[in-house]
């Protein structure tokens, strides 16, 4: 391990006092630990349950995630409660259908930025503005855009294997000096430009500025890849490792946080954090603040285990109630993706997929292109398309679907909490606006369904951008070792299912164009004969998470279902903040890592102001 990778020992942390204790060394935790410790007079401890994984090729090589998934060294391997309206198909360890969904989350320094699929996508302007309009002054596009650019540095890649797949972006929409190098992937499948052409023939434009606040259209997405090396960038490599030599920063790995230690004054005050390390329980003291960055699943869980949450939940578990805050763990939203599609591409056109990349002739070709010192040969997904619902469904059908929600809002007015009503009103506005994307169409060059010898196989996956269904995450016992009960309540609202079906049917339209058929051997799964009710059943049985869940510690007014205020402070507490993806009150159609970096950057600004740092 290089000298600069200095980690703390248990003696550096146990019973010691720090100004700030950050819980969880994932995206948000690395940003906060790094930004706050920039000031040498501020002491910061970061507690991460997983290991450091420095220089681990399963992380640094872009497609190493395929070997991390379901491996407990890298993945928390969370499971949801059995779902009533959907089954997890294909993205499961055995490839079979399960009622309980598998929820991968990155464990170790860098968190899920080490295990994610590297897409670097920024939201639509109106999605960010909705956050402000829901009662969070200052959380607007301008501030978001400045923060997101501060986290990244655009590093163009020297070459790629499909130059006709255009790398379009505007210089004003990317950062030039942030810690996280982003770029366009060097090795792509080559199927993406084919889909772009097919979609263009159906009226979907190519977007030349996908990171500038308008997501609509098809584009080659950027990735968290350093264009100079071809390797994955993570929150650990970008933010944390360069800060490890600071004497005022102590980073302890293998430190599993059990609960916050609090005292009650006029508000709840955190005095420390209780954690487990190598089988023993310790406490670290805090003089200023505890910053929860354990992600959408564990941040609400840790609050509940600390007695902060819905008293009905806590009393049932035998947890002493320190603060009755009913919205902890509520408002869970997640992107649902239909993954039950496999398409075969023609074999003589040089397509590179998860199946074909290991073939010696493909490896040799890529090595010849990049040179021997060009870094690892690894495939990255980058084919994204974001479309308004009016593209996949007729405008009349979209209006009818919107009316079904409006009817629910008026007929069940007393049963729908006012906070959810406000969110639905924003969602309906976005749904009815034919310029704001509601759905994503992904071309995924990874074969989820092995069927015979290596061939260029890919998936055509539609994703719901703004689901109406809401779920919960709550502790199921008072034992910190037990996983919380995760109930995303997938596809509970009919509109979610209907839009998913329409989106797949639209992808089939794209597959029927001559632009596509010139390059494809056709649909293998579910197969063109599967339509109507059979298709509906197939779709319900083959969905997955995209691992973008948010909302369980929502930033909203308290009476609207808020857990944290616009300064990310937990209501009713003096010095506990949450600064990770769990605070996002309304899911954006965009993938969520870029927004998490930006939330944490803004959190650091707020904390610095509040403490005069
Ligand atoms: C498989 C997968 C694929 C994804 N693909 C993409 C993608 O392509 N593009 C994209 O934009 N987003 C993607 N995401 C989502 C993105 O990675 C997340 O939105 C982002 O990482 C959220 O950041 P976070 O800080 O909230 O949580 P995380 O990054 O998950 O960090 C939470 C950290 O807290 C630690 N922790 C949890 N509990 C404890 C505890 N009790 N004690 C101590 N430490 C604890 C965890 O180990 C982890 O390090 C993907 C996620 C996954 C899992």
XYZ file of C-alpha atoms and ligand atoms in Angstrom:
666
model
C 0.000 0.000 0.000
C 1.555 3.391 -0.943
C 2.598 5.574 2.005
C 0.082 8.291 1.229
C -2.784 5.841 1.838
C -2.676 6.425 5.582
C -5.635 4.992 7.459
C -6.444 5.452 11.132
C -6.118 2.709 13.732
C -8.798 2.011 16.318
C -6.667 3.826 18.948
C -6.678 6.977 16.811
C -10.482 7.062 16.960
C -11.896 5.195 19.953
C -12.819 7.566 22.818
C -11.239 10.464 20.918
C -13.178 13.637 20.124
C -13.572 15.081 16.626
C -15.337 18.215 15.424
C -17.191 16.159 12.818
C -17.847 12.447 12.606
C -18.896 11.299 9.146
C -20.756 7.973 8.986
C -20.202 6.040 5.765
C -17.331 6.521 3.310
C -19.381 6.379 0.117
C -19.989 9.176 -2.369
C -21.352 11.719 0.103
C -19.067 10.672 2.968
C -15.864 11.018 0.930
C -16.922 14.461 -0.328
C -17.712 15.727 3.167
C -14.655 14.261 4.872
C -12.462 15.788 2.204
C -14.088 19.215 1.994
C -14.361 19.736 5.760
C -10.796 18.626 6.469
C -9.464 21.164 3.930
C -9.424 23.496 6.932
C -6.503 22.275 9.103
C -8.144 23.568 12.283
C -11.122 21.225 11.842
C -10.833 17.586 12.944
C -12.818 14.956 11.049
C -13.305 11.230 11.599
C -14.799 9.057 8.880
C -16.190 5.634 9.832
C -16.658 3.155 6.992
C -17.986 -0.355 7.537
C -16.222 -1.914 4.554
C -12.550 -2.165 3.629
C -10.307 0.306 1.808
C -9.937 -1.614 -1.506
C -7.181 0.723 -2.633
C -5.835 -0.102 -6.107
C -8.181 -3.105 -6.381
C -8.566 -4.028 -10.071
C -12.159 -5.137 -9.489
C -12.801 -1.455 -8.789
C -10.313 0.359 -10.998
C -11.094 -1.629 -14.159
C -14.414 -0.263 -15.450
C -16.206 -3.594 -15.911
C -14.928 -5.080 -12.626
C -18.382 -4.478 -11.142
C -19.533 -7.707 -12.749
C -17.344 -9.634 -10.310
C -18.182 -7.491 -7.289
C -21.919 -8.022 -7.394
C -23.187 -10.401 -4.675
C -19.657 -10.720 -3.256
C -19.996 -9.636 0.410
C -16.504 -8.153 0.423
C -17.794 -5.433 -1.937
C -21.586 -5.663 -1.809
C -23.969 -5.374 1.151
C -26.293 -7.782 -0.732
C -29.454 -6.235 0.688
C -32.794 -7.933 -0.006
C -36.214 -6.331 -0.166
C -39.343 -7.744 1.396
C -41.348 -9.934 -1.027
C -43.017 -7.658 -3.585
C -46.681 -8.023 -4.497
C -46.734 -6.422 -7.926
C -43.394 -7.391 -9.471
C -40.671 -10.012 -9.478
C -36.923 -9.538 -9.700
C -35.894 -11.425 -12.818
C -32.449 -11.979 -14.366
C -30.468 -9.494 -12.252
C -30.387 -12.094 -9.487
C -27.433 -14.335 -8.558
C -29.104 -17.436 -10.025
C -30.808 -15.590 -12.895
C -34.168 -16.859 -11.651
C -37.230 -14.879 -10.610
C -37.583 -13.849 -6.985
C -40.298 -11.994 -5.106
C -37.644 -10.429 -2.939
C -35.383 -8.121 -4.923
C -31.592 -8.063 -4.652
C -30.290 -4.618 -3.809
C -26.556 -4.320 -4.354
C -24.796 -1.490 -2.522
C -21.082 -0.755 -2.501
C -19.275 -1.544 0.747
C -15.860 0.044 1.333
C -14.233 3.428 0.772
C -15.973 5.050 -2.195
C -19.223 3.191 -1.458
C -21.384 2.563 -4.473
C -19.151 4.721 -6.716
C -16.834 1.669 -6.702
C -19.465 -0.799 -7.855
C -21.826 1.241 -10.005
C -22.138 1.114 -13.781
C -20.192 4.393 -14.230
C -22.890 6.397 -16.047
C -22.277 10.119 -15.332
C -25.578 11.800 -16.026
C -26.927 15.090 -14.742
C -30.610 15.755 -14.183
C -33.081 17.845 -16.132
C -33.235 21.471 -14.947
C -36.924 21.223 -13.938
C -36.234 18.168 -11.769
C -33.837 20.199 -9.645
C -36.175 23.169 -9.594
C -38.924 20.903 -8.237
C -36.749 20.274 -5.170
C -36.713 23.979 -4.416
C -40.426 24.349 -5.084
C -41.196 21.547 -2.634
C -40.038 23.890 0.130
C -36.239 23.944 -0.032
C -35.069 27.498 -0.742
C -31.683 27.627 -2.466
C -31.782 24.101 -3.890
C -32.131 25.405 -7.435
C -30.549 24.632 -10.796
C -27.913 27.374 -10.676
C -26.548 26.231 -7.345
C -26.792 22.571 -8.332
C -25.006 23.161 -11.641
C -22.159 25.045 -9.988
C -21.766 22.280 -7.368
C -21.837 19.451 -9.887
C -19.176 21.084 -12.029
C -17.071 21.559 -8.903
C -17.009 17.789 -8.372
C -15.786 16.805 -11.851
C -12.948 17.351 -14.263
C -13.618 16.458 -17.878
C -10.702 14.463 -19.310
C -11.186 13.666 -23.004
C -10.253 10.130 -24.053
C -7.515 9.908 -26.634
C -9.362 7.351 -28.772
C -12.243 4.933 -28.884
C -13.276 1.876 -30.832
C -16.393 3.356 -32.511
C -15.537 6.950 -33.516
C -18.839 7.251 -35.391
C -20.593 7.147 -32.005
C -20.254 10.861 -31.387
C -18.922 12.246 -28.122
C -21.060 15.360 -27.960
C -20.935 17.840 -25.096
C -20.658 21.549 -24.448
C -17.636 22.879 -22.632
C -19.832 25.135 -20.509
C -21.636 22.075 -19.100
C -18.644 20.240 -17.633
C -16.232 21.046 -14.820
C -12.575 21.659 -15.511
C -10.832 21.237 -12.172
C -12.841 19.026 -9.801
C -11.514 15.886 -8.112
C -13.488 13.260 -10.093
C -12.212 12.672 -13.629
C -15.032 11.935 -16.073
C -14.841 11.132 -19.729
C -16.369 9.192 -22.559
C -15.757 5.459 -22.377
C -13.047 4.186 -24.664
C -14.530 0.759 -25.388
C -18.214 0.712 -26.245
C -20.306 -1.960 -27.890
C -21.041 -0.129 -31.141
C -24.725 -1.026 -30.875
C -25.483 2.412 -29.431
C -25.143 4.397 -32.693
C -27.399 1.823 -34.382
C -30.111 2.460 -31.807
C -29.558 6.210 -32.121
C -30.261 5.992 -35.852
C -33.333 3.808 -35.329
C -34.690 6.213 -32.714
C -33.884 9.231 -34.872
C -36.084 7.716 -37.581
C -38.888 7.708 -34.989
C -38.333 11.368 -34.168
C -36.055 11.107 -31.112
C -33.270 13.673 -31.564
C -29.590 13.271 -30.757
C -28.784 15.466 -27.760
C -25.494 17.371 -28.070
C -25.426 18.646 -24.474
C -26.756 15.877 -22.222
C -25.061 17.303 -19.119
C -26.381 20.846 -19.511
C -29.839 20.553 -17.956
C -31.758 19.145 -20.915
C -31.785 15.354 -20.888
C -34.153 14.736 -23.782
C -32.804 12.693 -26.660
C -30.180 10.032 -27.239
C -26.525 10.524 -26.438
C -23.301 8.834 -25.493
C -23.255 9.405 -21.775
C -20.117 10.350 -19.960
C -18.706 7.847 -17.485
C -16.762 8.041 -14.248
C -13.668 7.068 -16.168
C -10.405 8.979 -16.286
C -9.884 9.606 -19.995
C -6.121 9.642 -19.493
C -5.891 6.141 -18.003
C -9.159 4.432 -18.935
C -9.686 3.546 -15.248
C -12.734 4.079 -13.009
C -12.861 7.234 -10.884
C -14.491 6.907 -7.484
C -15.310 9.179 -4.586
C -12.398 7.570 -2.759
C -9.860 8.064 -5.542
C -11.063 11.600 -6.302
C -11.821 13.067 -2.897
C -10.504 10.880 -0.095
C -7.137 9.440 -1.070
C -5.619 12.870 -1.825
C -6.747 13.986 1.668
C -5.458 10.986 3.631
C -2.150 12.596 4.540
C -3.935 15.404 6.428
C -3.240 15.099 10.178
C -6.743 16.411 10.971
C -8.510 13.564 9.100
C -8.884 10.061 10.582
C -10.395 7.438 8.295
C -11.244 4.146 9.967
C -12.336 1.194 7.850
C -14.040 -1.943 9.141
C -16.006 0.380 11.459
C -19.663 -0.623 11.463
C -21.814 2.113 12.973
C -24.521 0.806 15.284
C -26.167 3.983 16.574
C -25.675 7.595 17.570
C -25.074 8.427 21.209
C -27.373 11.300 22.132
C -28.555 13.409 25.041
C -31.809 15.295 25.221
C -31.872 19.026 25.830
C -34.410 21.293 24.153
C -33.373 19.332 21.052
C -31.664 15.977 20.637
C -27.888 16.435 20.745
C -25.435 13.845 19.408
C -22.440 13.422 21.675
C -20.871 10.497 19.873
C -21.205 7.489 17.628
C -21.187 3.841 18.708
C -19.527 1.452 16.283
C -18.181 -2.059 16.015
C -14.631 -2.842 14.930
C -13.192 -6.359 14.772
C -15.989 -7.673 16.967
C -15.705 -5.057 19.754
C -17.893 -2.048 20.447
C -16.370 1.444 20.723
C -17.480 5.064 20.855
C -16.077 8.142 19.173
C -17.039 11.545 20.598
C -18.191 14.493 18.559
C -17.904 18.162 19.495
C -19.699 19.760 16.550
C -21.774 17.460 14.335
C -22.542 13.949 13.210
C -22.947 13.706 9.438
C -24.891 10.677 8.277
C -23.756 9.516 4.831
C -24.589 5.817 5.012
C -26.902 5.964 1.975
C -30.623 5.576 1.399
C -30.838 2.179 3.146
C -28.619 2.629 6.175
C -29.002 6.320 7.065
C -32.674 5.943 8.113
C -31.827 2.593 9.714
C -29.124 4.172 11.898
C -31.493 7.016 12.865
C -34.128 4.498 13.933
C -31.656 2.402 15.913
C -30.717 5.672 17.661
C -34.330 6.277 18.686
C -35.037 8.887 16.007
C -38.018 7.918 13.877
C -41.670 7.011 13.897
C -42.537 6.178 17.488
C -44.931 3.452 16.364
C -42.082 1.688 14.575
C -39.583 2.237 17.404
C -41.864 1.142 20.239
C -42.698 -2.070 18.407
C -38.988 -2.872 18.250
C -38.272 -1.969 21.856
C -36.082 0.990 20.883
C -36.269 3.917 23.347
C -37.841 6.859 21.529
C -35.532 9.909 21.660
C -37.371 11.847 18.966
C -40.662 11.050 17.292
C -40.030 11.851 13.623
C -42.614 9.879 11.651
C -41.125 10.394 8.169
C -37.822 8.605 8.780
C -37.690 5.730 6.297
C -40.766 6.866 4.344
C -41.053 8.322 0.803
C -38.827 5.602 -0.705
C -38.649 5.931 -4.500
C -36.653 3.824 -6.929
C -36.233 3.517 -10.666
C -37.770 0.309 -11.975
C -36.115 -1.194 -15.041
C -37.488 -3.966 -17.236
C -34.579 -6.341 -17.834
C -36.282 -9.264 -19.572
C -35.058 -8.400 -23.065
C -32.238 -9.972 -25.057
C -31.483 -8.994 -28.637
C -28.945 -10.653 -30.921
C -26.816 -8.469 -33.140
C -25.155 -9.597 -36.367
C -21.901 -11.392 -35.774
C -19.795 -9.871 -38.545
C -20.088 -6.200 -37.585
C -17.505 -5.915 -34.801
C -19.930 -5.359 -31.930
C -18.271 -5.663 -28.528
C -20.450 -7.015 -25.738
C -19.858 -8.736 -22.408
C -19.872 -12.006 -24.346
C -17.566 -11.084 -27.191
C -15.018 -8.878 -25.387
C -13.202 -11.907 -23.949
C -12.732 -13.459 -27.402
C -9.003 -13.410 -28.283
C -9.625 -11.748 -31.662
C -11.594 -8.902 -30.055
C -8.972 -8.404 -27.327
C -6.223 -8.382 -29.960
C -8.048 -5.789 -32.053
C -8.578 -3.480 -29.070
C -4.955 -3.869 -27.929
C -3.809 -3.001 -31.415
C -5.966 0.116 -31.305
C -4.973 1.330 -27.845
C -1.405 0.034 -27.638
C 0.032 -2.281 -24.998
C 0.274 0.402 -22.320
C -3.194 1.715 -22.996
C -4.590 0.256 -19.772
C -7.087 -2.518 -19.236
C -9.495 -3.428 -22.012
C -12.909 -3.036 -20.473
C -16.387 -2.398 -21.741
C -18.584 0.417 -20.443
C -22.250 1.094 -21.012
C -23.034 4.521 -22.340
C -26.082 4.223 -24.603
C -28.790 6.310 -22.990
C -31.959 7.913 -24.260
C -34.327 10.002 -22.198
C -37.790 10.654 -23.568
C -40.975 12.380 -22.462
C -43.904 10.000 -21.969
C -45.551 11.515 -25.081
C -42.869 9.805 -27.198
C -43.658 6.270 -26.024
C -47.416 6.718 -25.448
C -49.850 8.874 -27.400
C -50.544 12.318 -25.848
C -54.162 11.168 -25.249
C -52.987 8.144 -23.315
C -50.575 10.247 -21.259
C -53.472 12.580 -20.401
C -55.622 9.607 -19.391
C -52.850 8.221 -17.184
C -52.368 11.650 -15.597
C -56.110 11.877 -14.992
C -56.063 8.580 -13.133
C -53.637 10.089 -10.622
C -55.616 13.349 -10.490
C -58.748 11.336 -9.768
C -56.956 9.526 -6.959
C -55.804 12.845 -5.515
C -59.348 14.199 -5.425
C -61.242 11.014 -4.479
C -58.801 9.912 -1.763
C -57.778 13.398 -0.672
C -57.805 12.537 3.032
C -55.839 9.324 2.621
C -52.936 10.886 0.696
C -50.487 12.783 2.913
C -50.110 16.436 1.916
C -46.387 15.998 1.257
C -47.013 13.197 -1.218
C -49.775 15.256 -2.828
C -47.290 18.095 -3.420
C -44.807 15.645 -4.956
C -47.466 14.142 -7.221
C -48.441 17.614 -8.406
C -44.848 18.219 -9.538
C -44.695 14.789 -11.135
C -47.922 15.442 -13.014
C -46.578 18.761 -14.282
C -43.490 17.003 -15.595
C -45.549 14.169 -17.067
C -47.797 16.563 -18.986
C -44.897 18.624 -20.293
C -43.829 17.041 -23.612
C -40.310 18.437 -23.339
C -39.397 16.909 -19.971
C -38.205 13.300 -20.054
C -40.067 10.746 -17.921
C -38.472 7.537 -19.178
C -35.062 6.207 -20.012
C -34.290 3.673 -22.742
C -30.988 1.891 -22.179
C -29.027 -0.269 -24.547
C -27.109 -2.591 -22.236
C -24.307 -4.573 -23.906
C -24.268 -7.125 -21.119
C -25.902 -10.489 -21.637
C -28.225 -11.064 -18.694
C -29.497 -14.353 -20.031
C -26.848 -16.827 -21.184
C -28.161 -18.727 -24.194
C -25.353 -20.619 -25.919
C -21.927 -19.694 -27.332
C -20.572 -16.088 -27.194
C -22.508 -13.845 -29.545
C -23.079 -10.082 -29.546
C -26.124 -10.048 -27.263
C -27.548 -6.991 -25.563
C -30.593 -5.831 -23.634
C -33.074 -3.124 -24.550
C -34.222 -1.875 -21.179
C -36.825 0.801 -20.437
C -36.651 2.562 -17.050
C -39.304 4.579 -15.190
C -37.845 7.999 -14.454
C -40.459 9.379 -12.057
C -42.258 6.479 -10.372
C -45.492 7.258 -8.549
C -45.205 4.218 -6.255
C -43.728 4.884 -2.822
C -42.217 2.466 -0.316
C -40.495 2.409 3.071
C -37.305 1.288 4.789
C -37.592 0.562 8.508
C -35.644 -1.348 11.109
C -37.173 -4.782 11.600
C -35.502 -5.412 14.961
C -33.354 -3.541 17.459
C -30.284 -5.598 16.514
C -27.953 -3.424 14.390
C -26.718 -6.548 12.579
C -30.124 -7.266 11.084
C -30.819 -5.770 7.670
C -33.668 -3.259 7.671
C -36.981 -4.154 6.044
C -36.832 -2.647 2.556
C -40.205 -2.384 0.845
C -39.991 -0.386 -2.404
C -43.599 -1.294 -3.242
C -42.638 -1.646 -6.897
C -45.325 -1.071 -9.528
C -48.008 -0.555 -6.890
C -49.358 2.350 -8.941
C -50.802 1.197 -12.281
C -49.399 4.211 -14.113
C -45.866 2.949 -13.410
C -46.590 -0.408 -14.996
C -48.444 1.106 -17.972
C -45.575 3.447 -18.814
C -43.065 0.607 -18.557
C -45.096 -1.500 -21.000
C -45.489 1.413 -23.423
C -41.758 2.065 -23.280
C -40.874 -1.513 -24.179
C -43.400 -1.481 -27.022
C -41.747 1.699 -28.263
C -38.354 -0.026 -28.181
C -39.895 -2.784 -30.271
C -40.919 -0.126 -32.783
C -37.293 0.968 -32.937
C -36.273 -2.672 -33.483
C -38.692 -2.849 -36.417
C -36.975 0.016 -38.298
C -34.707 -0.754 -41.233
C -31.900 1.158 -39.464
C -31.967 -1.458 -36.679
C -32.727 -4.545 -38.721
C -29.663 -4.074 -40.921
C -27.579 -4.841 -37.839
C -29.660 -7.220 -35.757
C -30.649 -10.859 -35.841
C -33.767 -10.107 -33.837
C -35.271 -10.394 -30.390
C -34.469 -13.562 -28.417
C -36.232 -12.678 -25.180
C -39.147 -12.462 -24.668
C -39.380 -13.114 -28.447
C -41.586 -11.290 -30.936
C -44.501 -13.717 -30.409
C -44.872 -12.604 -26.799
C -47.421 -9.783 -26.813
C -50.578 -8.675 -24.970
C -51.225 -10.344 -21.611
C -48.228 -12.657 -21.993
C -45.965 -9.643 -22.439
C -47.551 -7.937 -19.436
C -46.853 -10.967 -17.287
C -43.297 -11.212 -18.597
C -42.670 -7.568 -17.768
C -44.028 -7.884 -14.213
C -41.796 -10.930 -13.680
C -38.606 -9.401 -15.054
C -37.904 -6.116 -13.406
C -34.996 -4.897 -11.396
C -33.841 -1.961 -9.378
C -31.338 0.397 -10.975
C -29.959 0.953 -7.478
C -30.998 4.623 -7.440
C -33.354 4.592 -4.448
C -33.773 7.871 -2.587
C -36.126 9.742 -0.283
C -35.891 7.912 3.062
C -34.528 11.005 4.844
C -36.286 13.485 2.568
C -35.424 17.167 2.585
C -38.901 18.649 2.883
C -40.838 20.825 5.303
C -41.461 18.700 8.396
C -45.232 18.743 8.004
C -44.797 17.662 4.375
C -42.927 14.483 5.297
C -39.504 15.999 5.887
C -36.707 14.359 7.869
C -34.138 17.097 7.202
C -34.577 20.835 6.655
C -33.006 22.754 3.748
C -29.744 22.927 5.718
C -29.889 19.107 5.866
C -30.325 19.185 9.660
C -32.555 16.431 11.097
C -35.662 18.142 12.506
C -35.633 18.313 16.289
C -31.865 17.783 16.560
C -29.107 20.300 17.182
C -26.183 18.665 15.427
C -27.229 15.716 13.263
C -27.292 16.124 9.502
C -27.870 13.726 6.638
C -26.112 14.577 3.376
C -26.443 11.552 1.087
C -28.908 10.407 -1.578
C -31.542 9.591 1.058
C -32.239 13.334 1.325
C -33.396 13.703 -2.298
C -37.162 14.161 -1.944
C -38.162 13.509 -5.552
C -36.296 11.067 -7.766
C -34.755 12.489 -10.941
C -34.875 10.497 -14.176
C -31.090 10.822 -14.335
C -28.843 8.256 -12.673
C -28.020 9.377 -9.186
C -24.289 9.541 -8.561
C -23.716 13.007 -10.050
C -26.547 14.444 -7.992
C -25.209 12.810 -4.819
C -21.798 14.393 -5.327
C -23.576 17.731 -5.805
C -25.766 17.312 -2.695
C -22.654 16.606 -0.638
C -20.745 19.553 -2.139
C -23.658 21.825 -1.217
C -23.825 20.227 2.241
C -20.139 21.077 2.791
C -20.830 24.708 1.820
C -23.744 24.897 4.264
C -21.803 23.324 7.138
C -18.848 25.652 6.569
C -21.165 28.669 6.698
C -23.021 27.425 9.784
C -19.753 26.940 11.680
C -18.011 30.026 10.313
C -15.293 27.857 8.732
C -24.966 -1.643 -8.717
C -25.146 -0.144 -8.787
C -25.111 0.480 -10.028
C -25.270 1.860 -10.116
N -25.076 2.477 -11.319
C -25.026 3.831 -11.371
C -24.617 4.500 -12.557
O -24.216 3.879 -13.551
N -24.645 5.855 -12.565
C -25.049 6.582 -11.477
O -25.119 7.817 -11.571
N -25.408 5.971 -10.329
C -25.360 4.622 -10.237
N -25.637 4.005 -9.056
C -26.056 4.819 -7.912
C -24.928 5.608 -7.229
O -23.786 4.826 -7.068
C -25.485 6.112 -5.899
O -26.523 7.020 -6.187
C -24.476 6.829 -4.998
O -23.362 6.025 -4.743
C -25.163 7.211 -3.684
O -24.231 7.765 -2.807
P -24.413 7.693 -1.230
O -23.287 8.451 -0.651
O -25.799 8.100 -0.901
O -24.311 6.136 -0.854
P -23.115 5.110 -1.090
O -22.206 5.581 -2.144
O -23.744 3.782 -1.264
O -22.315 5.147 0.284
C -22.802 4.676 1.519
C -21.592 4.243 2.343
O -21.975 4.049 3.686
C -21.353 2.878 4.188
N -22.152 2.397 5.311
C -23.437 1.974 5.281
N -23.834 1.617 6.519
C -22.799 1.835 7.341
C -22.616 1.654 8.729
N -23.587 1.175 9.525
N -21.413 1.984 9.260
C -20.417 2.471 8.489
N -20.537 2.633 7.151
C -21.727 2.334 6.581
C -21.340 1.964 2.971
O -20.435 0.901 3.107
C -20.987 2.929 1.870
O -19.596 3.077 1.747
C -25.507 2.620 -8.934
C -25.532 1.993 -7.684
C -25.334 0.619 -7.607
C -25.350 -0.028 -6.253
